[in-house]
Short mmCIF file of C-alpha atoms and ligand atoms in Angstrom, two decimals:
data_model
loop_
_atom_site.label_atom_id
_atom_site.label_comp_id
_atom_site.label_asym_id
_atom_site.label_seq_id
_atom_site.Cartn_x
_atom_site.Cartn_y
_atom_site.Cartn_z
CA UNK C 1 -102.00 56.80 -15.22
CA UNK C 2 -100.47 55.96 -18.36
CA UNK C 3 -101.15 58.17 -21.08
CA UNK C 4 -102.42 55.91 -23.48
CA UNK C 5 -105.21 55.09 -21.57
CA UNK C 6 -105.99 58.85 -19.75
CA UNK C 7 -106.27 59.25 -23.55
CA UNK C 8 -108.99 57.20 -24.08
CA UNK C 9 -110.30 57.84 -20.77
CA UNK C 10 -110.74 61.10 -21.76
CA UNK C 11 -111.66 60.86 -25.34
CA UNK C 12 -114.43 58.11 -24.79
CA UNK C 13 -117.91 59.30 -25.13
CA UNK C 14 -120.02 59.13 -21.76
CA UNK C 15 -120.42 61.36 -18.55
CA UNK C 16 -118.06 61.58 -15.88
CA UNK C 17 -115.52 65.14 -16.23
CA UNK C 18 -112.09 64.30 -16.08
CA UNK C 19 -112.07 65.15 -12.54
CA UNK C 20 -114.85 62.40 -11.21
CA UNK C 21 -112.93 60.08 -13.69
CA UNK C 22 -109.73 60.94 -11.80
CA UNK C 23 -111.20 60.02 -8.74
CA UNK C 24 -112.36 56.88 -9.79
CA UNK C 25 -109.53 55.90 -11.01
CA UNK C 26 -107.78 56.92 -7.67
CA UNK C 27 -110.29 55.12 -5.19
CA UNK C 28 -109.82 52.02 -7.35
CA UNK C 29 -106.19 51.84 -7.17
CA UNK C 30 -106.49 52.65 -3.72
CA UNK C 31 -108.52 49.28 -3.29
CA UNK C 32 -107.23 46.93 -0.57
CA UNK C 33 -109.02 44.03 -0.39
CA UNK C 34 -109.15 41.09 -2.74
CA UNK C 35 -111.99 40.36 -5.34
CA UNK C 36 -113.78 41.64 -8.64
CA UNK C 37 -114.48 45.05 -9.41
CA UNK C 38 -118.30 45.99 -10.29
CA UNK C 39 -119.42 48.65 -12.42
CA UNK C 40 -123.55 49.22 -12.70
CA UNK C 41 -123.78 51.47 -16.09
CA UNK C 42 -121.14 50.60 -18.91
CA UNK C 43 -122.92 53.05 -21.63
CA UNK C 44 -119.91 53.88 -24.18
CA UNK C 45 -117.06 52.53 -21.83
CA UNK C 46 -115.81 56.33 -20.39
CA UNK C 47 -115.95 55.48 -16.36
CA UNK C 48 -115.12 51.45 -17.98
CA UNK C 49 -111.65 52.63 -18.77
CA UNK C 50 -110.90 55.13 -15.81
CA UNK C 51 -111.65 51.47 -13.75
CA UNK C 52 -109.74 49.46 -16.32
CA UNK C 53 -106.32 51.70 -16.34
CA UNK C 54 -106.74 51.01 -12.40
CA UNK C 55 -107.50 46.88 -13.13
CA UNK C 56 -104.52 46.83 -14.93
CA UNK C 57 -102.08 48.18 -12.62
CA UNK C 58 -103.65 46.53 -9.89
CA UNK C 59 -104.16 43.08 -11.88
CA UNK C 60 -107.53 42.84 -11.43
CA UNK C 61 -111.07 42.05 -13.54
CA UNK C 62 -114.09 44.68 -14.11
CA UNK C 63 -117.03 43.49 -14.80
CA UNK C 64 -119.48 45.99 -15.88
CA UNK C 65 -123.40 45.17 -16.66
CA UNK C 66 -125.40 47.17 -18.58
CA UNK C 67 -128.60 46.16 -21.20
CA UNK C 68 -127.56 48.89 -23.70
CA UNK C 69 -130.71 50.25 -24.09
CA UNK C 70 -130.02 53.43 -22.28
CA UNK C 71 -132.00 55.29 -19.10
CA UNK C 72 -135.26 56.81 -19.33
CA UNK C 73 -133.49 60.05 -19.99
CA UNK C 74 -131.42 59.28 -22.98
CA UNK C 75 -134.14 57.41 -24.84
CA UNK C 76 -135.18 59.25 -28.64
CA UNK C 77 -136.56 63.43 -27.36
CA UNK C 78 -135.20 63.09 -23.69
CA UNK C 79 -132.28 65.11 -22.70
CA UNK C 80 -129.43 62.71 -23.29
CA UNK C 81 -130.62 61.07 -25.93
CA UNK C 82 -127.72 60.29 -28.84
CA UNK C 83 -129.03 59.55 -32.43
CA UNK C 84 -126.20 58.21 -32.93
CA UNK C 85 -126.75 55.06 -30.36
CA UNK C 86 -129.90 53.45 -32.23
CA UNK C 87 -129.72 49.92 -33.49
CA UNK C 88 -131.59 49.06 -36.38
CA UNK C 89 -134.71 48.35 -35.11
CA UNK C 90 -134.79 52.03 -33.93
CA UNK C 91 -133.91 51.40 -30.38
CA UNK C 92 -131.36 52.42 -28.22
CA UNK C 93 -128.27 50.23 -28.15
CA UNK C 94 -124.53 51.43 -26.77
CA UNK C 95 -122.92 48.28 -27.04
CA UNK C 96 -121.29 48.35 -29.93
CA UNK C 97 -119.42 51.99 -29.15
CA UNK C 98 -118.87 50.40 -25.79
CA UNK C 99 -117.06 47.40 -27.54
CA UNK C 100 -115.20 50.11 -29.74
CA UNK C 101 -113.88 52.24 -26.67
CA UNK C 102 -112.43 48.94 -24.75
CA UNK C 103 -110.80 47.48 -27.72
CA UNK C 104 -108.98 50.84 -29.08
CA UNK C 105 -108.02 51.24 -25.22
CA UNK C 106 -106.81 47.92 -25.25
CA UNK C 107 -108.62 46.41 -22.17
CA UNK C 108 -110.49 43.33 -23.68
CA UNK C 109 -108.26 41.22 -20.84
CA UNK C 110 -109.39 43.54 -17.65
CA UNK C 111 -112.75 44.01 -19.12
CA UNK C 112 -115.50 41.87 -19.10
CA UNK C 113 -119.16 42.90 -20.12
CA UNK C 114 -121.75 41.69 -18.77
CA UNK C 115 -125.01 42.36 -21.34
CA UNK C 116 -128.76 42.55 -19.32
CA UNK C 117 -130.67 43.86 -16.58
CA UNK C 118 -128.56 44.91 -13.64
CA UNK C 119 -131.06 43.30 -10.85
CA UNK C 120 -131.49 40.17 -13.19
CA UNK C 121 -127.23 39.32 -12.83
CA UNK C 122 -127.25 40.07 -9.59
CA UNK C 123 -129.64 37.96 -8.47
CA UNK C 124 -127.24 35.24 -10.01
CA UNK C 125 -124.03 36.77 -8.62
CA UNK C 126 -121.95 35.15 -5.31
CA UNK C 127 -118.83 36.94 -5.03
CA UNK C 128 -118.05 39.27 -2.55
CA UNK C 129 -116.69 42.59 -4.51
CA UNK C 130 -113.57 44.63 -3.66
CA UNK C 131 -115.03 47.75 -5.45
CA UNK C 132 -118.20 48.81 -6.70
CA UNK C 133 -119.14 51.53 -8.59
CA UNK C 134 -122.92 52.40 -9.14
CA UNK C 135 -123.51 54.50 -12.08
CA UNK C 136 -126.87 52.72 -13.60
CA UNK C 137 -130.43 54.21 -14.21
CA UNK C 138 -131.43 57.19 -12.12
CA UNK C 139 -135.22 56.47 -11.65
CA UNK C 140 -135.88 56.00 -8.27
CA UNK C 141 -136.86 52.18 -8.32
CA UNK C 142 -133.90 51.50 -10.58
CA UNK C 143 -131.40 53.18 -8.37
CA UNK C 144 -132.70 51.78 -5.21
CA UNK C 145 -133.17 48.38 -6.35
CA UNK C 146 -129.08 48.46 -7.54
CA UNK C 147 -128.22 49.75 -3.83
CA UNK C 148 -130.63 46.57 -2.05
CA UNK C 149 -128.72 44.06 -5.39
CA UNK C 150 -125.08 45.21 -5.16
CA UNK C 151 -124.62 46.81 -2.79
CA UNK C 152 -124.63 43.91 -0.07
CA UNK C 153 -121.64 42.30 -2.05
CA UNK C 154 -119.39 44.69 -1.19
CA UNK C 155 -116.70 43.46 1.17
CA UNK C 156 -115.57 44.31 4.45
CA UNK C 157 -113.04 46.95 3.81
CA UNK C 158 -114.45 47.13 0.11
CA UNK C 159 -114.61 50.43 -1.52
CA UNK C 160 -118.82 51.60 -2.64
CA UNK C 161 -118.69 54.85 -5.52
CA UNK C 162 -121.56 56.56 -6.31
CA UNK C 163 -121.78 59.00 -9.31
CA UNK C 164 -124.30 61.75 -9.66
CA UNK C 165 -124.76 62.09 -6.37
CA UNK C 166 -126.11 65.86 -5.50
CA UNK C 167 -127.13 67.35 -2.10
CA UNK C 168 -128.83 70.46 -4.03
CA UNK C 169 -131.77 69.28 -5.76
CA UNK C 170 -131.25 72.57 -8.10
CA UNK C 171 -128.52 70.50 -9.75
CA UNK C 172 -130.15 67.22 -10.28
CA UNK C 173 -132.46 63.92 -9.14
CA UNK C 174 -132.83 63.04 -5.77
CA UNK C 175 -132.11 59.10 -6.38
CA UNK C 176 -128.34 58.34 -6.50
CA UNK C 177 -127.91 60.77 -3.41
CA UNK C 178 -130.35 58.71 -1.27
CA UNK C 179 -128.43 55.98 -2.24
CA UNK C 180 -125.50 57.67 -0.89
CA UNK C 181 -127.45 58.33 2.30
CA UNK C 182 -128.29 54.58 2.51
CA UNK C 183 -124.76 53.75 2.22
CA UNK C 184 -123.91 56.59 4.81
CA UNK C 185 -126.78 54.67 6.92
CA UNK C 186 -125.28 51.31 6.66
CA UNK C 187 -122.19 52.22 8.12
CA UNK C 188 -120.48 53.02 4.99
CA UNK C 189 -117.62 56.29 5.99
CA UNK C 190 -117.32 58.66 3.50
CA UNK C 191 -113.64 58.68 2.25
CA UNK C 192 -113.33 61.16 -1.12
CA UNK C 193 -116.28 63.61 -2.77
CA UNK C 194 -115.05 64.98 -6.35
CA UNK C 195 -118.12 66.65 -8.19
CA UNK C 196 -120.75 64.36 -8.00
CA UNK C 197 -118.86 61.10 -7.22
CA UNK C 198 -118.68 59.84 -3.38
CA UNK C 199 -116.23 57.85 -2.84
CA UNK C 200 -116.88 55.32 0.61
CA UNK C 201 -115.80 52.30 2.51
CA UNK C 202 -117.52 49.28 4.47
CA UNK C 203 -115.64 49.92 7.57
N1 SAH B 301 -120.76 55.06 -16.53
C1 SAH B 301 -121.14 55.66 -17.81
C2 SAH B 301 -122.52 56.26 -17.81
C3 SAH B 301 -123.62 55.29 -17.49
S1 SAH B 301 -125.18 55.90 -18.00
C4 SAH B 301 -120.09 56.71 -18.24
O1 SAH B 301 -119.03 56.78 -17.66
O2 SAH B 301 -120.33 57.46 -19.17
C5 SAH B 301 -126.29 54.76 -17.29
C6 SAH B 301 -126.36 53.41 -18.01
O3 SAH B 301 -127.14 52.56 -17.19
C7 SAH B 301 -127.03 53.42 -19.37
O4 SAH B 301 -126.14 52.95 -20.36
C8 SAH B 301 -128.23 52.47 -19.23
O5 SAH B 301 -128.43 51.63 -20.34
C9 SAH B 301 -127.85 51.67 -18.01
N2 SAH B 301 -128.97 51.15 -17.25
C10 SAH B 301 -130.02 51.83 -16.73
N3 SAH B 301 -130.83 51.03 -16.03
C11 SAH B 301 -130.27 49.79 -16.10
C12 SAH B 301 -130.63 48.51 -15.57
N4 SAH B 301 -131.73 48.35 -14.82
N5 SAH B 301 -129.84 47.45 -15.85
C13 SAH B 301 -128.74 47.59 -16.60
N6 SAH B 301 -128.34 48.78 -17.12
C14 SAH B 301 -129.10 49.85 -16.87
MG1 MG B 302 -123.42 59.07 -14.02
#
């Protein structure tokens, strides 16, 4: 990866260890069919610019779609709240360090954010995706309803990622690993686990 960018990757604000990011980056390298690249859960850009190092090598476009306004746990005395992502109005907003963390990375031309509800652009979306990476709210109607949105436009051969995804509930919610059970279900085969990231492919 070139440095200036595992430099950003690494400095950006978010949540995905250097390892998961790693793997990312890898699986979307690693991508063999043709199309966009979908990412469910921009936050501050981190995971954005482990994808976007990959886009650029690879030529390709990420879109990512987020509303900014954070997940039920990182809104004002939840456990990942920030104080320092609150527009001023008082809510949550992560846009702007977002915009930050893709221009100093210098990935404005890979990059392309897409600002709402994740089901809401999907239901508007056609194109069949090369990679997809679900990293979006956690609740379980939010999670689910990304797998039933996105998850049908990946491609044959197209490579499905899953962060937070863990088979112990003593380490964290149940939602994102059904999701990777779903996917498992479909007919999706497993192809990389780092931490908490699951890395698959539509056979
Ligand atoms: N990938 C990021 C972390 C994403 S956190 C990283 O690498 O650090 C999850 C994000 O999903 C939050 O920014 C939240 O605003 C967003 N989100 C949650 N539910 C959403 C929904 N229904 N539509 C769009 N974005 C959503
Ligand atoms: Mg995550």
């Amino acid at each position: 990866m070139r440095p200036d960018l595992l430099a950003a990757a690494r400095a950006a604000r978010g949540f995905l260890p250097d390892d998961e990011g790693q793997a990312l980056h890898e699986a979307a390298l690693g991508v063999v069919v043709d199309g966009p690249w979908m990412e469910i859960g921009s936050y501050c850009g981190k995971s954005t610019v482990w994808l976007g190092a990959a886009a650029v090598e690879r030529g390709r476009t990420v879109f990512t779609v987020d509303h900014h306004r954070g997940s039920e746990e990182m809104q004002a005395g939840w456990e990942h709240h920030d104080a320092s992502l609150v527009d001023d109005a008082g809510r949550m907003d992560s846009l702007p360090v977002f915009r930050r963390t893709i221009r100093d990375a210098g990935l404005e031309d890979v990059v392309v954010a897409v600002v709402g509800r994740s089901t809401t652009v999907a239901e508007h979306w056609t194109t069949a995706l090369a990679f997809c990476f679900i990293d979006g709210g956690h609740a379980a109607d939010i999670a689910h309803a990304d797998y039933d949105a996105w998850v049908p436009f990946v491609a044959e051969g197209g490579t499905l990622t899953i962060h937070d995804v863990f088979p112990d509930p003593a380490d964290g919610g149940r939602p994102p690993y059904e999701l990777y059970l779903r996917a498992l279900d479909d007919g999706f085969v497993e192809t990389g686990a780092t931490g908490s990231l699951r890395v698959l492919h539509r056979a």
